PDB file of C-alpha atoms in Angstrom:
ATOM      1  CA  MET A  14     -88.156  65.911  29.471  1.00 65.00           C
ATOM      2  CA  PRO A  15     -86.108  63.669  27.176  1.00 69.00           C
ATOM      3  CA  ASP A  16     -84.473  65.300  24.198  1.00 80.00           C
ATOM      4  CA  PHE A  17     -85.984  64.882  20.732  1.00 87.00           C
ATOM      5  CA  ALA A  18     -83.572  62.126  19.640  1.00 87.00           C
ATOM      6  CA  THR A  19     -84.367  59.975  22.695  1.00 82.00           C
ATOM      7  CA  LEU A  20     -88.089  60.514  22.221  1.00 81.00           C
ATOM      8  CA  ALA A  21     -87.821  59.616  18.513  1.00 87.00           C
ATOM      9  CA  VAL A  22     -85.958  56.367  19.281  1.00 85.00           C
ATOM     10  CA  PHE A  23     -88.551  55.498  21.937  1.00 80.00           C
ATOM     11  CA  CYS A  24     -91.437  56.114  19.513  1.00 83.00           C
ATOM     12  CA  ALA A  25     -89.761  54.128  16.707  1.00 86.00           C
ATOM     13  CA  ALA A  26     -89.069  51.157  18.975  1.00 79.00           C
ATOM     14  CA  THR A  27     -92.608  51.285  20.353  1.00 76.00           C
ATOM     15  CA  MET A  28     -94.041  51.301  16.830  1.00 80.00           C
ATOM     16  CA  ALA A  29     -91.871  48.260  15.981  1.00 78.00           C
ATOM     17  CA  LEU A  30     -93.349  46.450  18.993  1.00 70.00           C
ATOM     18  CA  LEU A  31     -96.865  47.352  17.944  1.00 68.00           C
ATOM     19  CA  LEU A  32     -96.352  46.160  14.361  1.00 71.00           C
ATOM     20  CA  VAL A  33     -95.017  42.703  15.308  1.00 70.00           C
ATOM     21  CA  PRO A  34     -97.879  40.202  15.046  1.00 73.00           C
ATOM     22  CA  GLY A  35     -99.271  39.057  18.348  1.00 78.00           C
ATOM     23  CA  PRO A  36    -102.678  38.822  20.015  1.00 82.00           C
ATOM     24  CA  ALA A  37    -103.355  42.511  19.420  1.00 83.00           C
ATOM     25  CA  VAL A  38    -102.571  42.324  15.709  1.00 83.00           C
ATOM     26  CA  VAL A  39    -104.670  39.169  15.292  1.00 85.00           C
ATOM     27  CA  PHE A  40    -107.570  40.871  17.078  1.00 88.00           C
ATOM     28  CA  ILE A  41    -107.324  43.981  14.898  1.00 89.00           C
ATOM     29  CA  VAL A  42    -107.094  42.007  11.654  1.00 89.00           C
ATOM     30  CA  THR A  43    -110.020  39.713  12.499  1.00 88.00           C
ATOM     31  CA  ARG A  44    -112.245  42.645  13.523  1.00 90.00           C
ATOM     32  CA  SER A  45    -111.282  44.572  10.388  1.00 91.00           C
ATOM     33  CA  VAL A  46    -111.995  41.636   8.093  1.00 90.00           C
ATOM     34  CA  ALA A  47    -115.262  40.745   9.838  1.00 88.00           C
ATOM     35  CA  GLN A  48    -116.685  44.253  10.259  1.00 90.00           C
ATOM     36  CA  GLY A  49    -114.747  46.670   8.103  1.00 91.00           C
ATOM     37  CA  ARG A  50    -112.211  49.430   8.396  1.00 92.00           C
ATOM     38  CA  ALA A  51    -114.088  51.625  10.894  1.00 93.00           C
ATOM     39  CA  THR A  52    -114.494  48.777  13.382  1.00 92.00           C
ATOM     40  CA  GLY A  53    -110.858  47.825  12.818  1.00 92.00           C
ATOM     41  CA  LEU A  54    -109.838  51.354  13.783  1.00 95.00           C
ATOM     42  CA  VAL A  55    -111.985  51.122  16.923  1.00 95.00           C
ATOM     43  CA  SER A  56    -110.177  47.902  17.831  1.00 94.00           C
ATOM     44  CA  VAL A  57    -106.850  49.711  17.342  1.00 94.00           C
ATOM     45  CA  LEU A  58    -108.051  52.420  19.714  1.00 96.00           C
ATOM     46  CA  GLY A  59    -108.957  49.788  22.329  1.00 95.00           C
ATOM     47  CA  ILE A  60    -105.572  48.075  21.957  1.00 93.00           C
ATOM     48  CA  HIS A  61    -103.684  51.357  22.306  1.00 92.00           C
ATOM     49  CA  THR A  62    -105.749  52.403  25.310  1.00 95.00           C
ATOM     50  CA  GLY A  63    -104.567  49.145  26.875  1.00 93.00           C
ATOM     51  CA  SER A  64    -101.005  50.147  25.965  1.00 89.00           C
ATOM     52  CA  ILE A  65    -101.460  53.398  27.868  1.00 91.00           C
ATOM     53  CA  VAL A  66    -102.332  51.337  30.940  1.00 90.00           C
ATOM     54  CA  HIS A  67     -99.025  49.461  30.582  1.00 85.00           C
ATOM     55  CA  VAL A  68     -97.025  52.655  30.060  1.00 83.00           C
ATOM     56  CA  ALA A  69     -98.616  54.236  33.144  1.00 85.00           C
ATOM     57  CA  ALA A  70     -98.021  51.067  35.148  1.00 81.00           C
ATOM     58  CA  ALA A  71     -94.352  51.015  34.113  1.00 78.00           C
ATOM     59  CA  ALA A  72     -93.955  54.708  34.933  1.00 76.00           C
ATOM     60  CA  LEU A  73     -95.540  54.195  38.356  1.00 80.00           C
ATOM     61  CA  GLY A  74     -93.495  51.067  39.104  1.00 75.00           C
ATOM     62  CA  VAL A  75     -96.414  48.630  38.969  1.00 73.00           C
ATOM     63  CA  SER A  76     -94.756  46.686  36.145  1.00 63.00           C
ATOM     64  CA  ALA A  77     -91.648  46.312  38.298  1.00 68.00           C
ATOM     65  CA  LEU A  78     -93.840  44.841  41.026  1.00 74.00           C
ATOM     66  CA  LEU A  79     -95.408  42.484  38.485  1.00 67.00           C
ATOM     67  CA  ALA A  80     -91.981  41.330  37.305  1.00 66.00           C
ATOM     68  CA  ALA A  81     -90.642  40.981  40.860  1.00 76.00           C
ATOM     69  CA  SER A  82     -93.619  38.981  42.093  1.00 77.00           C
ATOM     70  CA  ALA A  83     -93.963  35.589  40.499  1.00 79.00           C
ATOM     71  CA  THR A  84     -97.436  35.342  42.017  1.00 83.00           C
ATOM     72  CA  ALA A  85     -98.649  38.631  40.526  1.00 76.00           C
ATOM     73  CA  PHE A  86     -97.206  37.746  37.122  1.00 74.00           C
ATOM     74  CA  THR A  87     -98.829  34.309  37.274  1.00 80.00           C
ATOM     75  CA  VAL A  88    -102.218  35.816  38.182  1.00 82.00           C
ATOM     76  CA  VAL A  89    -102.116  38.184  35.182  1.00 71.00           C
ATOM     77  CA  LYS A  90    -100.919  35.386  32.918  1.00 75.00           C
ATOM     78  CA  TRP A  91    -103.712  33.047  34.041  1.00 83.00           C
ATOM     79  CA  LEU A  92    -106.335  35.769  33.665  1.00 80.00           C
ATOM     80  CA  GLY A  93    -105.253  36.068  30.044  1.00 72.00           C
ATOM     81  CA  VAL A  94    -105.321  32.288  29.624  1.00 79.00           C
ATOM     82  CA  ALA A  95    -108.787  32.083  31.223  1.00 83.00           C
ATOM     83  CA  TYR A  96    -110.108  34.741  28.854  1.00 75.00           C
ATOM     84  CA  LEU A  97    -108.771  32.902  25.797  1.00 74.00           C
ATOM     85  CA  VAL A  98    -110.078  29.536  27.054  1.00 83.00           C
ATOM     86  CA  TRP A  99    -113.494  31.100  27.700  1.00 82.00           C
ATOM     87  CA  LEU A 100    -113.589  32.425  24.131  1.00 73.00           C
ATOM     88  CA  GLY A 101    -112.511  29.033  22.761  1.00 78.00           C
ATOM     89  CA  VAL A 102    -115.011  27.035  24.820  1.00 86.00           C
ATOM     90  CA  ARG A 103    -117.797  29.399  23.828  1.00 81.00           C
ATOM     91  CA  LYS A 104    -116.868  28.863  20.186  1.00 77.00           C
ATOM     92  CA  LEU A 105    -116.664  25.066  20.579  1.00 83.00           C
ATOM     93  CA  MET A 106    -119.985  24.856  22.433  1.00 83.00           C
ATOM     94  CA  ALA A 107    -121.810  26.590  19.602  1.00 73.00           C
ATOM     95  CA  GLY A 108    -123.788  24.155  17.513  1.00 66.00           C
ATOM     96  CA  PRO A 109    -122.924  23.588  13.844  1.00 64.00           C
ATOM     97  CA  GLY A 110    -125.547  26.088  12.664  1.00 58.00           C
ATOM     98  CA  GLU A 111    -124.551  28.591  15.328  1.00 56.00           C
ATOM     99  CA  ALA A 112    -120.875  28.436  14.371  1.00 51.00           C
ATOM    100  CA  GLU A 113    -121.670  29.504  10.820  1.00 53.00           C
ATOM    101  CA  THR A 114    -123.824  32.426  11.932  1.00 50.00           C
ATOM    102  CA  ALA A 115    -121.320  33.386  14.617  1.00 48.00           C
ATOM    103  CA  GLU A 116    -118.792  34.134  11.897  1.00 58.00           C
ATOM    104  CA  LEU A 117    -121.202  36.658  10.402  1.00 45.00           C
ATOM    105  CA  ALA A 118    -122.261  38.181  13.719  1.00 65.00           C
ATOM    106  CA  THR A 119    -121.135  41.729  14.295  1.00 79.00           C
ATOM    107  CA  HIS A 120    -120.361  43.390  17.582  1.00 83.00           C
ATOM    108  CA  SER A 121    -120.990  46.959  18.587  1.00 88.00           C
ATOM    109  CA  ARG A 122    -118.029  49.277  18.301  1.00 89.00           C
ATOM    110  CA  SER A 123    -118.160  49.791  22.054  1.00 91.00           C
ATOM    111  CA  ARG A 124    -117.771  46.061  22.618  1.00 92.00           C
ATOM    112  CA  VAL A 125    -114.935  45.852  20.079  1.00 93.00           C
ATOM    113  CA  PHE A 126    -113.154  48.713  21.858  1.00 95.00           C
ATOM    114  CA  TRP A 127    -113.390  47.027  25.264  1.00 94.00           C
ATOM    115  CA  GLU A 128    -112.422  43.624  23.889  1.00 92.00           C
ATOM    116  CA  GLY A 129    -109.305  45.221  22.374  1.00 93.00           C
ATOM    117  CA  PHE A 130    -108.571  46.904  25.683  1.00 95.00           C
ATOM    118  CA  VAL A 131    -108.829  43.576  27.551  1.00 92.00           C
ATOM    119  CA  VAL A 132    -106.707  41.757  24.951  1.00 89.00           C
ATOM    120  CA  ASN A 133    -103.853  44.196  25.519  1.00 89.00           C
ATOM    121  CA  VAL A 134    -104.153  44.781  29.272  1.00 88.00           C
ATOM    122  CA  LEU A 135    -104.094  41.021  29.971  1.00 83.00           C
ATOM    123  CA  ASN A 136    -101.013  40.513  27.808  1.00 80.00           C
ATOM    124  CA  PRO A 137     -98.110  40.095  30.267  1.00 71.00           C
ATOM    125  CA  LYS A 138     -95.595  40.315  27.405  1.00 72.00           C
ATOM    126  CA  THR A 139     -96.571  43.945  26.939  1.00 78.00           C
ATOM    127  CA  ALA A 140     -96.143  44.705  30.651  1.00 72.00           C
ATOM    128  CA  ILE A 141     -92.714  43.075  30.736  1.00 70.00           C
ATOM    129  CA  PHE A 142     -91.707  44.902  27.550  1.00 75.00           C
ATOM    130  CA  PHE A 143     -92.496  48.289  29.042  1.00 75.00           C
ATOM    131  CA  LEU A 144     -90.808  47.274  32.300  1.00 71.00           C
ATOM    132  CA  ALA A 145     -87.603  46.511  30.416  1.00 71.00           C
ATOM    133  CA  PHE A 146     -87.926  49.231  27.805  1.00 70.00           C
ATOM    134  CA  LEU A 147     -89.213  52.377  29.508  1.00 68.00           C
ATOM    135  CA  PRO A 148     -86.449  52.687  32.150  1.00 67.00           C
ATOM    136  CA  GLN A 149     -83.856  53.062  29.384  1.00 66.00           C
ATOM    137  CA  PHE A 150     -85.458  56.403  28.518  1.00 65.00           C
ATOM    138  CA  VAL A 151     -85.843  57.734  32.042  1.00 65.00           C
ATOM    139  CA  GLN A 152     -83.082  59.779  33.592  1.00 65.00           C
ATOM    140  CA  PRO A 153     -83.235  59.337  37.382  1.00 64.00           C
ATOM    141  CA  SER A 154     -80.892  62.304  37.849  1.00 70.00           C
ATOM    142  CA  ALA A 155     -83.200  64.619  35.904  1.00 66.00           C
ATOM    143  CA  PRO A 156     -85.256  66.993  38.015  1.00 67.00           C
ATOM    144  CA  ALA A 157     -88.901  66.131  38.490  1.00 61.00           C
ATOM    145  CA  PRO A 158     -91.245  68.035  36.198  1.00 55.00           C
ATOM    146  CA  SER A 159     -92.560  71.119  37.881  1.00 52.00           C
ATOM    147  CA  ARG A 160     -95.857  72.839  37.410  1.00 51.00           C
ATOM    148  CA  ARG A 161     -95.762  76.016  35.448  1.00 51.00           C
ATOM    149  CA  ARG A 162     -97.215  78.947  37.229  1.00 49.00           C
ATOM    150  CA  SER A 163     -99.934  80.629  35.310  1.00 48.00           C
ATOM    151  CA  SER A 164     -99.585  84.352  34.765  1.00 51.00           C
ATOM    152  CA  CYS A 165    -103.187  84.597  35.925  1.00 50.00           C
ATOM    153  CA  SER A 166    -102.330  83.286  39.406  1.00 48.00           C
ATOM    154  CA  ALA A 167    -103.164  85.493  42.288  1.00 45.00           C
TER     155      ALA A 167
END
């Protein structure tokens, strides 16, 4: 396990990444303004659950595969583009009366959570960040974590 100083630097740098405005921050702010603080916190939970996916992918080497394969990176990038285009087209296709009521429409907290999750998982910038960032805090020479034996073992 990394020492406390390394873990603190990792957490501070990760928080800096999360505070820089991007699609996740825009999503959180718009949900908070539209539906209040509680829904905003649910959107934060969805975004950070998506971050866990990226951390796990980086730890398992999937992010390295994504970075090494131009095709895989392009697929993820275009999935994100398709999602944003779909949202935009849906908004543009709404009639004038519908557009006004759409601004007032609220979504369930479950939907807000999953939308936040999708916003972050389909963000290739986040995957590349963890690909470049996480390895700096991993010591390949360190022994693999072992399971502790329970004193209740037979």
